[in-house]
């Protein structure tokens, strides 16, 4: 505003090099406001993504603890020992927490093999069972689809052709 | 730019009611840019806070699992039983994960009582020990200062006056 003559000249588009006109500044302003709006929307999405990522990180740190609880229980029958029963209850509780974190456990045998949630560790040939079916779950999986912590490690029945 | 005469008049402050002048629009633009910058900074801080909150949430969900592992081990001596040794190793692993999540365990007896990290569950009177000292930790605490998941539950020696 110190040189009004030049400003108004620029505004009329006769001397744009000296100072920006109202339309140009208004355009900059509108772009900044649009950027603000986009930032807000992007942040809301990012926040949810970051929360999920942090949850997944925490779950992956706890996974070996849960796996070791499973190992301690492997090949032990129910009612064998009060200590074992206690550990079993703790394992069940840990599985529940995994579910709360968004990674429900899956360890179903007899279901069709699904490459998205199963990892084949060995193949058997059993004509008595349907081909391509999960015969045994060696290590349970957690979560599914886009929210998968780990696929289940499984033994699969060979497809007969 | 459709009515340059009016625009330049507004700029000189003679007729501001008709259309905003360059200075006014420029001011709006500068404010929007400043808002954008502030918002970016605020979001960066908030994102870190949210990550921490999510970590704390996950840790608090796992805490009962860890507590139950401790309970299963209470009053059991080392080398008593291979199953117990296995559970002890899993407990140690769980404590380590708590540390990774930012909540290191603390269960030191003999330290001065600190209301910021200790919760008194009972008081004893033992002239043989220093007054106001933690005699026993009944339940370990996790984290400290602003990042505390839970204070340690302790037995404290009475202050003699």
PDB file of C-alpha atoms in Angstrom:
ATOM      1  CA  UNK A   1       0.000   0.000   0.000  1.00  0.00           C
ATOM      2  CA  UNK A   2       3.073   2.215   0.026  1.00  0.00           C
ATOM      3  CA  UNK A   3       2.951   2.472  -3.739  1.00  0.00           C
ATOM      4  CA  UNK A   4      -0.738   2.460  -4.661  1.00  0.00           C
ATOM      5  CA  UNK A   5      -0.071   3.573  -8.206  1.00  0.00           C
ATOM      6  CA  UNK A   6       2.002   0.490  -8.961  1.00  0.00           C
ATOM      7  CA  UNK A   7      -0.435  -1.844  -7.178  1.00  0.00           C
ATOM      8  CA  UNK A   8      -3.395  -0.715  -9.153  1.00  0.00           C
ATOM      9  CA  UNK A   9      -1.397  -0.855 -12.363  1.00  0.00           C
ATOM     10  CA  UNK A  10      -0.493  -4.501 -11.582  1.00  0.00           C
ATOM     11  CA  UNK A  11      -4.114  -5.197 -10.874  1.00  0.00           C
ATOM     12  CA  UNK A  12      -5.178  -4.032 -14.226  1.00  0.00           C
ATOM     13  CA  UNK A  13      -2.697  -6.522 -15.697  1.00  0.00           C
ATOM     14  CA  UNK A  14      -0.608  -3.767 -17.247  1.00  0.00           C
ATOM     15  CA  UNK A  15       2.433  -4.294 -15.023  1.00  0.00           C
ATOM     16  CA  UNK A  16       2.170  -7.767 -13.464  1.00  0.00           C
ATOM     17  CA  UNK A  17       5.886  -8.022 -12.740  1.00  0.00           C
ATOM     18  CA  UNK A  18       5.727  -5.454  -9.978  1.00  0.00           C
ATOM     19  CA  UNK A  19       2.970  -6.819  -7.688  1.00  0.00           C
ATOM     20  CA  UNK A  20       0.319  -9.588  -7.806  1.00  0.00           C
ATOM     21  CA  UNK A  21      -3.270  -8.597  -8.461  1.00  0.00           C
ATOM     22  CA  UNK A  22      -6.327  -9.436  -6.348  1.00  0.00           C
ATOM     23  CA  UNK A  23      -7.294 -12.406  -8.536  1.00  0.00           C
ATOM     24  CA  UNK A  24      -3.838 -13.941  -8.247  1.00  0.00           C
ATOM     25  CA  UNK A  25      -3.639 -13.508  -4.470  1.00  0.00           C
ATOM     26  CA  UNK A  26      -7.212 -14.743  -4.121  1.00  0.00           C
ATOM     27  CA  UNK A  27      -6.239 -17.834  -6.098  1.00  0.00           C
ATOM     28  CA  UNK A  28      -3.306 -18.452  -3.739  1.00  0.00           C
ATOM     29  CA  UNK A  29      -5.613 -18.026  -0.763  1.00  0.00           C
ATOM     30  CA  UNK A  30      -8.166 -20.480  -2.198  1.00  0.00           C
ATOM     31  CA  UNK A  31      -5.423 -23.021  -2.812  1.00  0.00           C
ATOM     32  CA  UNK A  32      -4.145 -22.665   0.776  1.00  0.00           C
ATOM     33  CA  UNK A  33      -7.699 -23.198   2.103  1.00  0.00           C
ATOM     34  CA  UNK A  34      -8.086 -26.292  -0.108  1.00  0.00           C
ATOM     35  CA  UNK A  35      -4.717 -27.569   1.174  1.00  0.00           C
ATOM     36  CA  UNK A  36      -5.967 -27.092   4.734  1.00  0.00           C
ATOM     37  CA  UNK A  37      -9.040 -29.124   3.989  1.00  0.00           C
ATOM     38  CA  UNK A  38      -7.052 -31.899   2.322  1.00  0.00           C
ATOM     39  CA  UNK A  39      -4.604 -31.969   5.239  1.00  0.00           C
ATOM     40  CA  UNK A  40      -7.463 -32.457   7.691  1.00  0.00           C
ATOM     41  CA  UNK A  41      -8.910 -35.341   5.675  1.00  0.00           C
ATOM     42  CA  UNK A  42      -5.496 -36.944   5.139  1.00  0.00           C
ATOM     43  CA  UNK A  43      -4.701 -36.671   8.828  1.00  0.00           C
ATOM     44  CA  UNK A  44      -7.932 -38.469   9.850  1.00  0.00           C
ATOM     45  CA  UNK A  45      -7.025 -41.348   7.542  1.00  0.00           C
ATOM     46  CA  UNK A  46      -3.378 -41.379   8.688  1.00  0.00           C
ATOM     47  CA  UNK A  47      -4.390 -41.399  12.343  1.00  0.00           C
ATOM     48  CA  UNK A  48      -6.466 -44.541  11.895  1.00  0.00           C
ATOM     49  CA  UNK A  49      -3.706 -46.183   9.848  1.00  0.00           C
ATOM     50  CA  UNK A  50      -1.082 -45.337  12.466  1.00  0.00           C
ATOM     51  CA  UNK A  51      -3.259 -46.673  15.284  1.00  0.00           C
ATOM     52  CA  UNK A  52      -3.669 -49.938  13.409  1.00  0.00           C
ATOM     53  CA  UNK A  53       0.036 -50.143  12.627  1.00  0.00           C
ATOM     54  CA  UNK A  54       0.902 -49.590  16.287  1.00  0.00           C
ATOM     55  CA  UNK A  55      -1.599 -52.244  17.327  1.00  0.00           C
ATOM     56  CA  UNK A  56      -0.087 -54.676  14.801  1.00  0.00           C
ATOM     57  CA  UNK A  57       3.424 -53.878  16.076  1.00  0.00           C
ATOM     58  CA  UNK A  58       2.423 -54.575  19.687  1.00  0.00           C
ATOM     59  CA  UNK A  59       0.676 -57.788  18.639  1.00  0.00           C
ATOM     60  CA  UNK A  60       3.741 -58.977  16.706  1.00  0.00           C
ATOM     61  CA  UNK A  61       5.912 -58.396  19.800  1.00  0.00           C
ATOM     62  CA  UNK A  62       3.554 -60.493  21.910  1.00  0.00           C
ATOM     63  CA  UNK A  63       3.210 -63.252  19.339  1.00  0.00           C
ATOM     64  CA  UNK A  64       6.374 -65.172  20.421  1.00  0.00           C
ATOM     65  CA  UNK A  65       5.137 -65.133  24.037  1.00  0.00           C
ATOM     66  CA  UNK A  66       1.858 -66.667  22.911  1.00  0.00           C
ATOM     67  CA  UNK A  67       3.679 -69.195  20.700  1.00  0.00           C
ATOM     68  CA  UNK A  68       5.789 -70.283  23.665  1.00  0.00           C
ATOM     69  CA  UNK A  69       2.675 -70.736  25.783  1.00  0.00           C
ATOM     70  CA  UNK A  70       1.361 -73.001  23.027  1.00  0.00           C
ATOM     71  CA  UNK A  71       4.634 -74.920  22.933  1.00  0.00           C
ATOM     72  CA  UNK A  72       4.537 -75.438  26.709  1.00  0.00           C
ATOM     73  CA  UNK A  73       1.079 -76.969  26.258  1.00  0.00           C
ATOM     74  CA  UNK A  74       1.852 -79.075  23.178  1.00  0.00           C
ATOM     75  CA  UNK A  75       1.128 -82.792  23.632  1.00  0.00           C
ATOM     76  CA  UNK A  76      -0.290 -82.271  27.114  1.00  0.00           C
ATOM     77  CA  UNK A  77      -3.738 -83.538  27.944  1.00  0.00           C
ATOM     78  CA  UNK A  78      -6.402 -81.583  29.830  1.00  0.00           C
ATOM     79  CA  UNK A  79      -6.654 -82.343  33.538  1.00  0.00           C
ATOM     80  CA  UNK A  80      -3.099 -83.693  33.618  1.00  0.00           C
ATOM     81  CA  UNK A  81      -1.654 -81.193  36.076  1.00  0.00           C
ATOM     82  CA  UNK A  82      -2.995 -78.063  37.848  1.00  0.00           C
ATOM     83  CA  UNK A  83       0.018 -76.045  36.626  1.00  0.00           C
ATOM     84  CA  UNK A  84      -0.719 -77.062  33.031  1.00  0.00           C
ATOM     85  CA  UNK A  85      -4.367 -76.096  33.524  1.00  0.00           C
ATOM     86  CA  UNK A  86      -3.218 -72.692  34.757  1.00  0.00           C
ATOM     87  CA  UNK A  87      -0.990 -72.198  31.719  1.00  0.00           C
ATOM     88  CA  UNK A  88      -3.850 -73.247  29.456  1.00  0.00           C
ATOM     89  CA  UNK A  89      -6.078 -70.563  30.969  1.00  0.00           C
ATOM     90  CA  UNK A  90      -3.326 -67.976  30.451  1.00  0.00           C
ATOM     91  CA  UNK A  91      -2.931 -69.094  26.829  1.00  0.00           C
ATOM     92  CA  UNK A  92      -6.695 -68.682  26.285  1.00  0.00           C
ATOM     93  CA  UNK A  93      -6.505 -65.210  27.816  1.00  0.00           C
ATOM     94  CA  UNK A  94      -3.593 -64.284  25.524  1.00  0.00           C
ATOM     95  CA  UNK A  95      -5.565 -65.492  22.481  1.00  0.00           C
ATOM     96  CA  UNK A  96      -8.439 -63.263  23.611  1.00  0.00           C
ATOM     97  CA  UNK A  97      -6.126 -60.228  23.808  1.00  0.00           C
ATOM     98  CA  UNK A  98      -4.926 -60.956  20.263  1.00  0.00           C
ATOM     99  CA  UNK A  99      -8.573 -60.861  19.214  1.00  0.00           C
ATOM    100  CA  UNK A 100      -9.055 -57.514  21.003  1.00  0.00           C
ATOM    101  CA  UNK A 101      -6.055 -56.145  19.116  1.00  0.00           C
ATOM    102  CA  UNK A 102      -7.811 -57.122  15.891  1.00  0.00           C
ATOM    103  CA  UNK A 103      -6.109 -60.439  15.166  1.00  0.00           C
ATOM    104  CA  UNK A 104      -8.470 -63.338  15.936  1.00  0.00           C
ATOM    105  CA  UNK A 105      -6.798 -66.756  15.981  1.00  0.00           C
ATOM    106  CA  UNK A 106      -7.629 -69.340  13.331  1.00  0.00           C
ATOM    107  CA  UNK A 107      -6.588 -72.978  13.494  1.00  0.00           C
ATOM    108  CA  UNK A 108      -9.407 -74.958  11.854  1.00  0.00           C
ATOM    109  CA  UNK A 109      -8.549 -78.300  10.279  1.00  0.00           C
ATOM    110  CA  UNK A 110     -10.884 -79.740   7.629  1.00  0.00           C
ATOM    111  CA  UNK A 111     -11.359 -76.401   5.817  1.00  0.00           C
ATOM    112  CA  UNK A 112     -10.303 -75.943   2.174  1.00  0.00           C
ATOM    113  CA  UNK A 113      -6.736 -74.717   1.746  1.00  0.00           C
ATOM    114  CA  UNK A 114      -6.688 -70.919   1.250  1.00  0.00           C
ATOM    115  CA  UNK A 115      -3.351 -69.414   0.148  1.00  0.00           C
ATOM    116  CA  UNK A 116      -4.397 -66.062   1.669  1.00  0.00           C
ATOM    117  CA  UNK A 117      -4.491 -67.427   5.210  1.00  0.00           C
ATOM    118  CA  UNK A 118      -2.612 -70.743   5.094  1.00  0.00           C
ATOM    119  CA  UNK A 119       1.072 -71.495   4.653  1.00  0.00           C
ATOM    120  CA  UNK A 120       1.791 -75.101   3.579  1.00  0.00           C
ATOM    121  CA  UNK A 121       4.508 -76.773   5.667  1.00  0.00           C
ATOM    122  CA  UNK A 122       3.879 -80.282   4.322  1.00  0.00           C
ATOM    123  CA  UNK A 123       1.636 -82.268   1.999  1.00  0.00           C
ATOM    124  CA  UNK A 124       0.099 -85.688   2.648  1.00  0.00           C
ATOM    125  CA  UNK A 125      -1.798 -88.038   0.365  1.00  0.00           C
ATOM    126  CA  UNK A 126      -4.915 -89.363   2.040  1.00  0.00           C
ATOM    127  CA  UNK A 127      -7.587 -90.723  -0.332  1.00  0.00           C
ATOM    128  CA  UNK A 128     -10.006 -90.932   2.620  1.00  0.00           C
ATOM    129  CA  UNK A 129     -10.112 -87.122   2.910  1.00  0.00           C
ATOM    130  CA  UNK A 130     -11.188 -84.512   0.371  1.00  0.00           C
ATOM    131  CA  UNK A 131      -8.343 -83.264  -1.823  1.00  0.00           C
ATOM    132  CA  UNK A 132      -6.929 -79.796  -1.073  1.00  0.00           C
ATOM    133  CA  UNK A 133      -8.194 -79.808   2.475  1.00  0.00           C
ATOM    134  CA  UNK A 134      -6.256 -78.692   5.584  1.00  0.00           C
ATOM    135  CA  UNK A 135      -5.418 -81.931   7.427  1.00  0.00           C
ATOM    136  CA  UNK A 136      -3.634 -80.414  10.406  1.00  0.00           C
ATOM    137  CA  UNK A 137      -2.724 -76.963  11.754  1.00  0.00           C
ATOM    138  CA  UNK A 138       0.903 -76.998  12.939  1.00  0.00           C
ATOM    139  CA  UNK A 139       0.915 -73.376  14.125  1.00  0.00           C
ATOM    140  CA  UNK A 140      -2.222 -71.189  14.414  1.00  0.00           C
ATOM    141  CA  UNK A 141      -2.622 -68.052  12.314  1.00  0.00           C
ATOM    142  CA  UNK A 142      -3.766 -64.641  13.562  1.00  0.00           C
ATOM    143  CA  UNK A 143      -5.955 -62.158  11.722  1.00  0.00           C
ATOM    144  CA  UNK A 144      -7.097 -62.358   8.126  1.00  0.00           C
ATOM    145  CA  UNK A 145      -7.460 -60.425   4.907  1.00  0.00           C
ATOM    146  CA  UNK A 146      -5.655 -57.110   5.078  1.00  0.00           C
ATOM    147  CA  UNK A 147      -5.340 -57.380   8.835  1.00  0.00           C
ATOM    148  CA  UNK A 148      -3.278 -60.543   9.018  1.00  0.00           C
ATOM    149  CA  UNK A 149      -0.470 -60.950  11.535  1.00  0.00           C
ATOM    150  CA  UNK A 150       0.559 -64.401  10.361  1.00  0.00           C
ATOM    151  CA  UNK A 151      -0.958 -67.160   8.218  1.00  0.00           C
ATOM    152  CA  UNK A 152      -1.604 -70.551   9.832  1.00  0.00           C
ATOM    153  CA  UNK A 153       1.091 -73.154   9.116  1.00  0.00           C
ATOM    154  CA  UNK A 154      -0.763 -76.211   7.814  1.00  0.00           C
ATOM    155  CA  UNK A 155      -0.485 -79.761   6.467  1.00  0.00           C
ATOM    156  CA  UNK A 156      -2.553 -80.103   3.278  1.00  0.00           C
ATOM    157  CA  UNK A 157      -4.014 -83.142   1.537  1.00  0.00           C
ATOM    158  CA  UNK A 158      -2.725 -83.423  -2.057  1.00  0.00           C
ATOM    159  CA  UNK A 159      -5.176 -82.638  -4.861  1.00  0.00           C
ATOM    160  CA  UNK A 160      -5.739 -85.788  -6.881  1.00  0.00           C
ATOM    161  CA  UNK A 161      -6.093 -85.181 -10.619  1.00  0.00           C
TER     162      UNK A 161
ATOM    163  CA  UNK B   1     -10.270  -8.090 -12.571  1.00  0.00           C
ATOM    164  CA  UNK B   2     -13.694  -7.520 -14.107  1.00  0.00           C
ATOM    165  CA  UNK B   3     -13.984  -4.148 -12.436  1.00  0.00           C
ATOM    166  CA  UNK B   4     -10.466  -2.833 -12.090  1.00  0.00           C
ATOM    167  CA  UNK B   5     -11.606   0.662 -11.145  1.00  0.00           C
ATOM    168  CA  UNK B   6     -13.451  -0.626  -8.070  1.00  0.00           C
ATOM    169  CA  UNK B   7     -10.668  -3.010  -7.117  1.00  0.00           C
ATOM    170  CA  UNK B   8      -8.039  -0.348  -7.094  1.00  0.00           C
ATOM    171  CA  UNK B   9     -10.345   1.952  -5.187  1.00  0.00           C
ATOM    172  CA  UNK B  10     -10.780  -0.782  -2.543  1.00  0.00           C
ATOM    173  CA  UNK B  11      -7.047  -1.168  -2.377  1.00  0.00           C
ATOM    174  CA  UNK B  12      -6.556   2.425  -1.530  1.00  0.00           C
ATOM    175  CA  UNK B  13      -9.106   1.897   1.265  1.00  0.00           C
ATOM    176  CA  UNK B  14     -11.631   4.279  -0.289  1.00  0.00           C
ATOM    177  CA  UNK B  15     -14.348   1.751  -1.093  1.00  0.00           C
ATOM    178  CA  UNK B  16     -13.701  -1.471   0.838  1.00  0.00           C
ATOM    179  CA  UNK B  17     -17.368  -2.517   0.880  1.00  0.00           C
ATOM    180  CA  UNK B  18     -17.511  -3.452  -2.803  1.00  0.00           C
ATOM    181  CA  UNK B  19     -14.620  -5.931  -3.135  1.00  0.00           C
ATOM    182  CA  UNK B  20     -11.595  -6.943  -1.050  1.00  0.00           C
ATOM    183  CA  UNK B  21      -8.308  -5.319  -2.016  1.00  0.00           C
ATOM    184  CA  UNK B  22      -4.986  -7.048  -2.644  1.00  0.00           C
ATOM    185  CA  UNK B  23      -3.775  -6.339   0.899  1.00  0.00           C
ATOM    186  CA  UNK B  24      -6.864  -7.876   2.466  1.00  0.00           C
ATOM    187  CA  UNK B  25      -6.773 -11.003   0.295  1.00  0.00           C
ATOM    188  CA  UNK B  26      -3.032 -11.295   0.822  1.00  0.00           C
ATOM    189  CA  UNK B  27      -3.656 -11.138   4.561  1.00  0.00           C
ATOM    190  CA  UNK B  28      -6.201 -13.963   4.291  1.00  0.00           C
ATOM    191  CA  UNK B  29      -3.749 -15.989   2.218  1.00  0.00           C
ATOM    192  CA  UNK B  30      -0.934 -15.471   4.755  1.00  0.00           C
ATOM    193  CA  UNK B  31      -3.218 -16.543   7.595  1.00  0.00           C
ATOM    194  CA  UNK B  32      -4.263 -19.692   5.692  1.00  0.00           C
ATOM    195  CA  UNK B  33      -0.593 -20.542   5.065  1.00  0.00           C
ATOM    196  CA  UNK B  34       0.204 -20.002   8.761  1.00  0.00           C
ATOM    197  CA  UNK B  35      -2.781 -22.187   9.735  1.00  0.00           C
ATOM    198  CA  UNK B  36      -1.521 -24.872   7.385  1.00  0.00           C
ATOM    199  CA  UNK B  37       1.903 -24.787   9.017  1.00  0.00           C
ATOM    200  CA  UNK B  38       0.479 -24.891  12.543  1.00  0.00           C
ATOM    201  CA  UNK B  39      -1.852 -27.718  11.638  1.00  0.00           C
ATOM    202  CA  UNK B  40       1.032 -29.766  10.200  1.00  0.00           C
ATOM    203  CA  UNK B  41       3.054 -29.304  13.401  1.00  0.00           C
ATOM    204  CA  UNK B  42       0.073 -30.079  15.622  1.00  0.00           C
ATOM    205  CA  UNK B  43      -0.698 -33.239  13.635  1.00  0.00           C
ATOM    206  CA  UNK B  44       2.901 -34.463  13.924  1.00  0.00           C
ATOM    207  CA  UNK B  45       2.737 -34.063  17.718  1.00  0.00           C
ATOM    208  CA  UNK B  46      -0.731 -35.598  17.934  1.00  0.00           C
ATOM    209  CA  UNK B  47       0.291 -38.555  15.799  1.00  0.00           C
ATOM    210  CA  UNK B  48       3.161 -39.360  18.185  1.00  0.00           C
ATOM    211  CA  UNK B  49       0.806 -39.007  21.171  1.00  0.00           C
ATOM    212  CA  UNK B  50      -1.720 -41.310  19.525  1.00  0.00           C
ATOM    213  CA  UNK B  51       0.965 -43.899  18.797  1.00  0.00           C
ATOM    214  CA  UNK B  52       1.977 -43.856  22.457  1.00  0.00           C
ATOM    215  CA  UNK B  53      -1.626 -44.078  23.610  1.00  0.00           C
ATOM    216  CA  UNK B  54      -2.197 -47.078  21.361  1.00  0.00           C
ATOM    217  CA  UNK B  55       0.962 -48.726  22.697  1.00  0.00           C
ATOM    218  CA  UNK B  56      -0.223 -48.115  26.268  1.00  0.00           C
ATOM    219  CA  UNK B  57      -3.636 -49.550  25.415  1.00  0.00           C
ATOM    220  CA  UNK B  58      -2.086 -52.733  23.989  1.00  0.00           C
ATOM    221  CA  UNK B  59       0.213 -53.024  27.026  1.00  0.00           C
ATOM    222  CA  UNK B  60      -2.715 -52.641  29.432  1.00  0.00           C
ATOM    223  CA  UNK B  61      -4.559 -55.448  27.627  1.00  0.00           C
ATOM    224  CA  UNK B  62      -1.539 -57.748  27.999  1.00  0.00           C
ATOM    225  CA  UNK B  63      -0.908 -56.833  31.633  1.00  0.00           C
ATOM    226  CA  UNK B  64      -3.416 -59.375  33.104  1.00  0.00           C
ATOM    227  CA  UNK B  65      -1.760 -62.136  31.043  1.00  0.00           C
ATOM    228  CA  UNK B  66       1.607 -61.206  32.524  1.00  0.00           C
ATOM    229  CA  UNK B  67       0.118 -60.944  36.030  1.00  0.00           C
ATOM    230  CA  UNK B  68      -1.301 -64.451  35.692  1.00  0.00           C
ATOM    231  CA  UNK B  69       2.072 -65.778  34.580  1.00  0.00           C
ATOM    232  CA  UNK B  70       3.505 -64.238  37.777  1.00  0.00           C
ATOM    233  CA  UNK B  71       0.738 -65.829  39.854  1.00  0.00           C
ATOM    234  CA  UNK B  72       1.439 -69.250  38.340  1.00  0.00           C
ATOM    235  CA  UNK B  73       5.057 -68.833  39.437  1.00  0.00           C
ATOM    236  CA  UNK B  74       4.391 -67.410  42.921  1.00  0.00           C
ATOM    237  CA  UNK B  75       5.982 -69.426  45.725  1.00  0.00           C
ATOM    238  CA  UNK B  76       7.680 -71.796  43.308  1.00  0.00           C
ATOM    239  CA  UNK B  77      11.401 -72.370  43.522  1.00  0.00           C
ATOM    240  CA  UNK B  78      13.793 -72.438  40.568  1.00  0.00           C
ATOM    241  CA  UNK B  79      14.665 -75.897  39.239  1.00  0.00           C
ATOM    242  CA  UNK B  80      11.552 -77.387  40.792  1.00  0.00           C
ATOM    243  CA  UNK B  81       9.910 -78.603  37.609  1.00  0.00           C
ATOM    244  CA  UNK B  82      10.722 -78.294  33.875  1.00  0.00           C
ATOM    245  CA  UNK B  83       7.201 -76.951  33.182  1.00  0.00           C
ATOM    246  CA  UNK B  84       7.694 -74.241  35.795  1.00  0.00           C
ATOM    247  CA  UNK B  85      11.056 -73.374  34.258  1.00  0.00           C
ATOM    248  CA  UNK B  86       9.356 -73.044  30.879  1.00  0.00           C
ATOM    249  CA  UNK B  87       6.698 -70.732  32.319  1.00  0.00           C
ATOM    250  CA  UNK B  88       9.419 -68.682  34.029  1.00  0.00           C
ATOM    251  CA  UNK B  89      11.174 -68.171  30.673  1.00  0.00           C
ATOM    252  CA  UNK B  90       7.868 -67.084  29.098  1.00  0.00           C
ATOM    253  CA  UNK B  91       7.274 -64.639  31.971  1.00  0.00           C
ATOM    254  CA  UNK B  92      10.753 -63.140  31.407  1.00  0.00           C
ATOM    255  CA  UNK B  93       9.990 -62.806  27.707  1.00  0.00           C
ATOM    256  CA  UNK B  94       6.679 -61.072  28.479  1.00  0.00           C
ATOM    257  CA  UNK B  95       8.472 -58.631  30.814  1.00  0.00           C
ATOM    258  CA  UNK B  96      10.890 -57.872  27.974  1.00  0.00           C
ATOM    259  CA  UNK B  97       8.010 -57.104  25.592  1.00  0.00           C
ATOM    260  CA  UNK B  98       6.560 -54.705  28.189  1.00  0.00           C
ATOM    261  CA  UNK B  99       9.938 -52.948  28.173  1.00  0.00           C
ATOM    262  CA  UNK B 100       9.893 -52.754  24.351  1.00  0.00           C
ATOM    263  CA  UNK B 101       6.441 -51.160  24.552  1.00  0.00           C
ATOM    264  CA  UNK B 102       7.963 -48.498  26.830  1.00  0.00           C
ATOM    265  CA  UNK B 103       6.924 -49.865  30.214  1.00  0.00           C
ATOM    266  CA  UNK B 104       9.947 -51.389  31.979  1.00  0.00           C
ATOM    267  CA  UNK B 105       9.112 -53.440  35.057  1.00  0.00           C
ATOM    268  CA  UNK B 106      10.155 -52.255  38.515  1.00  0.00           C
ATOM    269  CA  UNK B 107       9.970 -54.399  41.645  1.00  0.00           C
ATOM    270  CA  UNK B 108      12.927 -53.346  43.800  1.00  0.00           C
ATOM    271  CA  UNK B 109      12.624 -53.787  47.572  1.00  0.00           C
ATOM    272  CA  UNK B 110      14.887 -51.710  49.857  1.00  0.00           C
ATOM    273  CA  UNK B 111      14.371 -48.466  47.903  1.00  0.00           C
ATOM    274  CA  UNK B 112      12.782 -45.381  49.515  1.00  0.00           C
ATOM    275  CA  UNK B 113       9.007 -45.227  49.140  1.00  0.00           C
ATOM    276  CA  UNK B 114       8.040 -42.981  46.176  1.00  0.00           C
ATOM    277  CA  UNK B 115       4.335 -42.074  45.891  1.00  0.00           C
ATOM    278  CA  UNK B 116       4.825 -41.503  42.150  1.00  0.00           C
ATOM    279  CA  UNK B 117       5.648 -45.155  41.460  1.00  0.00           C
ATOM    280  CA  UNK B 118       4.539 -47.060  44.567  1.00  0.00           C
ATOM    281  CA  UNK B 119       1.103 -47.868  45.906  1.00  0.00           C
ATOM    282  CA  UNK B 120       1.063 -48.877  49.598  1.00  0.00           C
ATOM    283  CA  UNK B 121      -0.921 -52.041  50.280  1.00  0.00           C
ATOM    284  CA  UNK B 122       0.284 -52.458  53.871  1.00  0.00           C
ATOM    285  CA  UNK B 123       2.590 -50.958  56.479  1.00  0.00           C
ATOM    286  CA  UNK B 124       4.930 -52.831  58.846  1.00  0.00           C
ATOM    287  CA  UNK B 125       6.974 -51.599  61.805  1.00  0.00           C
ATOM    288  CA  UNK B 126      10.507 -52.965  61.637  1.00  0.00           C
ATOM    289  CA  UNK B 127      13.081 -51.024  63.702  1.00  0.00           C
ATOM    290  CA  UNK B 128      15.843 -53.070  62.061  1.00  0.00           C
ATOM    291  CA  UNK B 129      15.140 -51.461  58.670  1.00  0.00           C
ATOM    292  CA  UNK B 130      15.293 -47.815  57.612  1.00  0.00           C
ATOM    293  CA  UNK B 131      11.978 -45.983  58.042  1.00  0.00           C
ATOM    294  CA  UNK B 132       9.954 -45.245  54.908  1.00  0.00           C
ATOM    295  CA  UNK B 133      11.631 -47.984  52.899  1.00  0.00           C
ATOM    296  CA  UNK B 134       9.910 -50.505  50.597  1.00  0.00           C
ATOM    297  CA  UNK B 135      10.052 -53.819  52.519  1.00  0.00           C
ATOM    298  CA  UNK B 136       8.361 -56.014  49.892  1.00  0.00           C
ATOM    299  CA  UNK B 137       6.896 -55.686  46.402  1.00  0.00           C
ATOM    300  CA  UNK B 138       3.560 -57.509  46.284  1.00  0.00           C
ATOM    301  CA  UNK B 139       2.884 -56.772  42.593  1.00  0.00           C
ATOM    302  CA  UNK B 140       5.459 -55.277  40.205  1.00  0.00           C
ATOM    303  CA  UNK B 141       4.897 -51.885  38.575  1.00  0.00           C
ATOM    304  CA  UNK B 142       5.394 -51.050  34.897  1.00  0.00           C
ATOM    305  CA  UNK B 143       6.745 -47.816  33.456  1.00  0.00           C
ATOM    306  CA  UNK B 144       7.446 -44.621  35.328  1.00  0.00           C
ATOM    307  CA  UNK B 145       6.972 -40.876  35.284  1.00  0.00           C
ATOM    308  CA  UNK B 146       4.488 -39.814  32.636  1.00  0.00           C
ATOM    309  CA  UNK B 147       4.712 -43.199  30.955  1.00  0.00           C
ATOM    310  CA  UNK B 148       3.441 -45.343  33.799  1.00  0.00           C
ATOM    311  CA  UNK B 149       1.139 -48.281  33.211  1.00  0.00           C
ATOM    312  CA  UNK B 150       0.752 -49.177  36.873  1.00  0.00           C
ATOM    313  CA  UNK B 151       2.554 -48.349  40.126  1.00  0.00           C
ATOM    314  CA  UNK B 152       4.148 -51.204  42.101  1.00  0.00           C
ATOM    315  CA  UNK B 153       2.018 -52.456  45.018  1.00  0.00           C
ATOM    316  CA  UNK B 154       4.330 -52.423  48.046  1.00  0.00           C
ATOM    317  CA  UNK B 155       4.668 -53.052  51.781  1.00  0.00           C
ATOM    318  CA  UNK B 156       6.334 -50.069  53.448  1.00  0.00           C
ATOM    319  CA  UNK B 157       8.203 -49.729  56.758  1.00  0.00           C
ATOM    320  CA  UNK B 158       6.539 -47.135  59.012  1.00  0.00           C
ATOM    321  CA  UNK B 159       8.341 -43.830  59.482  1.00  0.00           C
ATOM    322  CA  UNK B 160       9.340 -43.553  63.157  1.00  0.00           C
ATOM    323  CA  UNK B 161       9.072 -40.001  64.513  1.00  0.00           C
TER     324      UNK B 161
END
